[in-house]
Short mmCIF file of C-alpha atoms in Angstrom, two decimals:
data_model
loop_
_atom_site.label_atom_id
_atom_site.label_comp_id
_atom_site.label_asym_id
_atom_site.label_seq_id
_atom_site.Cartn_x
_atom_site.Cartn_y
_atom_site.Cartn_z
CA MET A 19 155.36 59.08 79.83
CA THR A 20 153.56 58.94 76.42
CA ARG A 21 150.31 58.56 77.84
CA LYS A 22 150.92 61.44 80.05
CA LEU A 23 151.74 63.59 77.44
CA TYR A 24 148.50 62.73 75.37
CA ALA A 25 146.50 63.68 78.15
CA GLU A 26 148.24 67.03 78.67
CA PHE A 27 147.79 67.47 74.74
CA PHE A 28 143.98 66.60 74.63
CA GLY A 29 143.61 68.25 78.00
CA THR A 30 145.00 71.46 76.96
CA PHE A 31 143.42 71.46 73.36
CA TRP A 32 139.71 70.90 75.35
CA LEU A 33 140.50 73.77 77.67
CA VAL A 34 141.56 76.36 74.82
CA LEU A 35 138.95 75.14 72.36
CA GLY A 36 136.25 75.19 74.92
CA GLY A 37 137.10 78.27 76.90
CA CYS A 38 138.45 80.67 73.80
CA GLY A 39 135.83 78.98 71.61
CA SER A 40 133.01 80.36 73.84
CA ALA A 41 134.77 83.80 73.94
CA VAL A 42 135.27 83.61 70.00
CA LEU A 43 131.88 82.28 68.88
CA ALA A 44 129.29 82.73 71.50
CA ALA A 45 130.22 85.69 73.90
CA GLY A 46 128.77 88.37 71.62
CA PHE A 47 126.11 86.45 69.79
CA PRO A 48 123.19 87.57 69.71
CA VAL A 49 123.81 90.95 70.71
CA THR A 50 125.27 89.77 74.15
CA GLY A 51 125.30 86.19 73.92
CA ILE A 52 126.78 84.21 76.88
CA GLY A 53 128.80 87.17 78.02
CA PHE A 54 131.70 87.25 80.69
CA ILE A 55 129.71 84.85 82.92
CA GLY A 56 129.17 82.36 79.85
CA VAL A 57 132.90 82.32 79.10
CA SER A 58 134.02 82.06 82.68
CA LEU A 59 131.90 78.76 83.09
CA ALA A 60 133.15 77.26 79.86
CA PHE A 61 136.78 77.84 81.14
CA GLY A 62 136.13 76.27 84.40
CA LEU A 63 133.67 73.57 83.06
CA SER A 64 136.57 72.37 80.45
CA VAL A 65 139.10 72.32 82.97
CA MET A 66 136.91 70.45 85.19
CA THR A 67 135.83 67.60 82.67
CA MET A 68 139.11 67.05 81.54
CA ALA A 69 140.43 66.71 84.81
CA TYR A 70 138.10 64.11 85.41
CA ALA A 71 138.60 62.42 82.12
CA VAL A 72 142.62 62.36 82.12
CA GLY A 73 143.62 63.67 85.50
CA HIS A 74 144.36 60.13 86.59
CA ILE A 75 146.67 59.78 83.67
CA SER A 76 148.91 63.17 83.92
CA GLY A 77 147.73 64.72 86.95
CA GLY A 78 145.75 67.23 84.78
CA HIS A 79 147.84 70.30 84.49
CA PHE A 80 147.16 71.61 81.20
CA ASN A 81 148.95 74.83 81.85
CA PRO A 82 152.63 75.72 81.96
CA ALA A 83 152.33 77.64 85.18
CA VAL A 84 150.39 74.86 87.00
CA THR A 85 153.19 72.39 85.99
CA LEU A 86 156.18 74.70 87.03
CA GLY A 87 154.30 75.51 90.04
CA LEU A 88 153.64 71.86 91.01
CA TRP A 89 157.54 71.24 90.49
CA PHE A 90 158.39 73.92 93.12
CA GLY A 91 155.85 72.93 95.26
CA GLY A 92 157.55 69.30 95.59
CA ARG A 93 154.51 67.39 93.91
CA ILE A 94 156.35 66.58 90.50
CA SER A 95 159.77 65.94 89.42
CA TYR A 96 161.65 68.29 87.25
CA LYS A 97 162.11 65.58 84.48
CA ILE A 98 158.75 65.86 83.27
CA VAL A 99 158.57 69.35 83.27
CA PRO A 100 159.70 70.43 79.71
CA CYS A 101 157.83 67.28 78.07
CA TYR A 102 154.66 68.45 79.71
CA ILE A 103 155.11 72.16 78.74
CA LEU A 104 155.43 71.21 75.12
CA ALA A 105 152.56 69.12 75.14
CA GLN A 106 150.50 71.82 76.56
CA VAL A 107 151.64 74.40 73.99
CA ALA A 108 151.34 72.10 71.08
CA GLY A 109 147.57 71.05 72.31
CA GLY A 110 146.63 74.67 72.86
CA ILE A 111 147.86 75.69 69.10
CA LEU A 112 146.07 72.68 67.58
CA ALA A 113 142.94 74.23 69.47
CA ALA A 114 143.33 77.60 68.18
CA THR A 115 143.96 76.40 64.71
CA THR A 116 140.35 74.16 64.73
CA LEU A 117 138.56 77.51 66.51
CA TYR A 118 139.99 79.55 63.21
CA TRP A 119 139.07 77.32 60.90
CA ILE A 120 135.52 77.44 62.43
CA ALA A 121 135.43 81.25 62.96
CA SER A 122 136.79 81.75 59.60
CA GLY A 123 133.44 80.21 58.24
CA GLN A 124 131.58 83.35 59.21
CA PHE A 125 131.34 85.75 56.49
CA GLY A 126 133.68 88.89 57.40
CA PHE A 127 135.35 87.57 60.21
CA ASP A 128 138.85 89.24 60.46
CA VAL A 129 141.29 87.46 62.92
CA VAL A 130 143.58 90.38 63.86
CA SER A 131 140.61 92.85 64.23
CA SER A 132 138.62 90.60 66.40
CA GLY A 133 141.18 90.19 68.80
CA PHE A 134 140.63 86.23 68.69
CA ALA A 135 140.18 86.16 72.60
CA ALA A 136 143.87 87.08 72.89
CA ASN A 137 145.08 88.55 76.26
CA GLY A 138 146.37 92.15 76.58
CA PHE A 139 146.90 94.90 78.63
CA GLY A 140 146.59 98.87 77.95
CA ASP A 141 144.87 99.57 74.90
CA HIS A 142 144.24 95.97 74.38
CA SER A 143 142.73 95.08 77.86
CA PRO A 144 138.98 94.85 77.49
CA GLY A 145 138.70 97.39 80.31
CA HIS A 146 141.72 99.41 79.25
CA TYR A 147 143.63 98.34 82.34
CA SER A 148 147.39 99.19 82.72
CA MET A 149 150.38 96.84 82.48
CA THR A 150 150.74 97.22 86.20
CA ALA A 151 147.01 96.23 86.84
CA ALA A 152 147.63 93.32 84.36
CA ILE A 153 150.93 92.23 86.28
CA ILE A 154 149.06 92.04 89.66
CA THR A 155 146.22 90.33 88.32
CA GLU A 156 148.08 87.65 86.57
CA VAL A 157 150.66 87.21 89.39
CA VAL A 158 147.98 86.94 92.20
CA LEU A 159 145.09 84.91 90.70
CA THR A 160 147.73 82.23 89.27
CA CYS A 161 149.35 82.08 92.97
CA PHE A 162 145.69 81.51 94.29
CA PHE A 163 145.01 79.09 91.53
CA LEU A 164 148.01 76.83 92.65
CA LEU A 165 147.23 77.07 96.33
CA ILE A 166 143.50 75.89 95.41
CA ILE A 167 145.11 73.02 93.20
CA MET A 168 147.50 71.89 95.75
CA GLY A 169 145.10 72.10 98.50
CA ALA A 170 142.33 70.34 96.62
CA THR A 171 144.77 67.74 95.64
CA ASP A 172 146.33 67.04 98.89
CA LYS A 173 146.07 63.65 100.70
CA ARG A 174 144.22 65.24 103.71
CA ALA A 175 141.59 66.46 100.99
CA PRO A 176 138.27 64.95 100.19
CA ALA A 177 138.77 62.41 97.53
CA GLY A 178 137.17 62.84 94.41
CA PHE A 179 136.25 66.45 94.47
CA ALA A 180 139.61 68.16 93.43
CA PRO A 181 138.20 68.80 89.67
CA ILE A 182 134.93 70.69 90.97
CA ALA A 183 137.33 72.78 93.51
CA ILE A 184 139.75 73.62 90.40
CA GLY A 185 137.23 74.24 87.87
CA LEU A 186 135.12 76.67 90.15
CA ALA A 187 138.39 78.28 90.78
CA LEU A 188 139.07 79.03 87.08
CA THR A 189 135.50 80.33 86.70
CA ILE A 190 136.39 82.78 89.65
CA ILE A 191 139.59 83.57 88.09
CA HIS A 192 137.65 84.72 84.73
CA LEU A 193 134.70 86.46 86.74
CA ILE A 194 137.54 88.71 88.33
CA SER A 195 139.92 89.12 85.49
CA ILE A 196 138.27 89.04 82.09
CA PRO A 197 138.06 92.99 81.99
CA VAL A 198 141.73 93.45 82.86
CA THR A 199 143.45 91.15 80.73
CA ASN A 200 140.88 88.96 78.92
CA THR A 201 142.14 86.22 81.57
CA SER A 202 145.46 84.27 80.74
CA VAL A 203 146.94 82.39 83.99
CA ASN A 204 148.05 79.95 81.58
CA PRO A 205 150.93 80.50 78.99
CA ALA A 206 149.85 77.72 76.67
CA ARG A 207 146.49 79.54 76.27
CA SER A 208 148.13 82.83 75.70
CA THR A 209 150.33 81.65 73.15
CA ALA A 210 148.09 79.80 71.05
CA MET A 211 145.74 82.79 70.51
CA ALA A 212 148.49 85.14 70.19
CA ILE A 213 149.83 83.46 67.21
CA PHE A 214 146.97 83.90 65.31
CA GLN A 215 145.91 87.50 66.42
CA GLY A 216 149.81 88.04 65.32
CA THR A 217 150.12 91.60 66.05
CA TRP A 218 149.89 93.30 69.59
CA ALA A 219 149.20 90.05 71.08
CA ILE A 220 152.71 88.55 70.01
CA ASN A 221 154.18 91.90 71.42
CA GLN A 222 152.41 91.71 74.59
CA LEU A 223 152.84 87.73 75.21
CA TRP A 224 155.82 88.03 77.05
CA LEU A 225 153.56 89.15 80.25
CA PHE A 226 151.64 86.31 79.92
CA TRP A 227 154.33 84.02 80.22
CA VAL A 228 156.40 85.47 83.02
CA MET A 229 153.56 86.62 85.46
CA PRO A 230 151.26 83.39 85.53
CA ILE A 231 154.70 81.31 85.90
CA VAL A 232 155.75 83.74 88.77
CA GLY A 233 152.23 83.48 90.43
CA GLY A 234 152.25 79.59 89.93
CA ILE A 235 155.71 79.26 91.77
CA LEU A 236 154.77 81.39 94.50
CA GLY A 237 151.64 79.48 94.72
CA GLY A 238 153.43 76.30 94.80
CA LEU A 239 156.12 77.61 97.21
CA ILE A 240 153.54 79.22 99.73
CA TYR A 241 151.62 75.94 99.86
CA ARG A 242 154.58 73.84 100.25
CA PHE A 243 156.35 75.46 102.99
CA LEU A 244 153.23 77.14 104.89
CA LEU A 245 150.36 75.13 104.65
CA GLN A 246 151.41 71.21 103.67
CA ASP A 247 151.45 68.68 106.38
CA ASN A 248 155.30 67.60 105.80
CA ASP A 249 155.39 65.54 108.69
CA SER A 250 152.50 63.35 107.51
#
């Protein structure tokens, strides 16, 4: 269990540092920098690389919504859920702390006004999308993320390719939803960045816990009861 928790801790650390780090440091530098496409790829590549690196140890969740979705999907025991979530949140917070130290080295950097890659809706949505749009986006995309995770890791699926499918899925998710919510689908990622933004991101954080978890549970249940070959 200790090795599994370390794997979840470091995996979430890399996901937040790689994905949010690209958004904070590189998305708008110079002029447009790597843009939405680059940030989307950074999130997908972060989860893919760590899934290959430590997925064989812990399952490579790196996300409380994924852990809860896999529990409802019948893939893991409830006993590991709280420990996994704590490890994921801790890894995300340490990554955000590291990113803050790096970003603070730039003259004039202001973590509050910059947004610090935090998730938001309404006035704090990159495209000024409503709370309703944010709810639908986070639930639907997390639901499909779980469907892809469970399908790619099904024993009937081609062996060894699951991290690629999962990483590409996360890339597509970000391409769709960065303009809407700055893309969460991961409460640990949202919490880590909201702590440092410290104002509106904290007030809106509830949505980025509740809706990804709802979507993850829906995805786990759909795959378990509609798509999984339980007889085999």
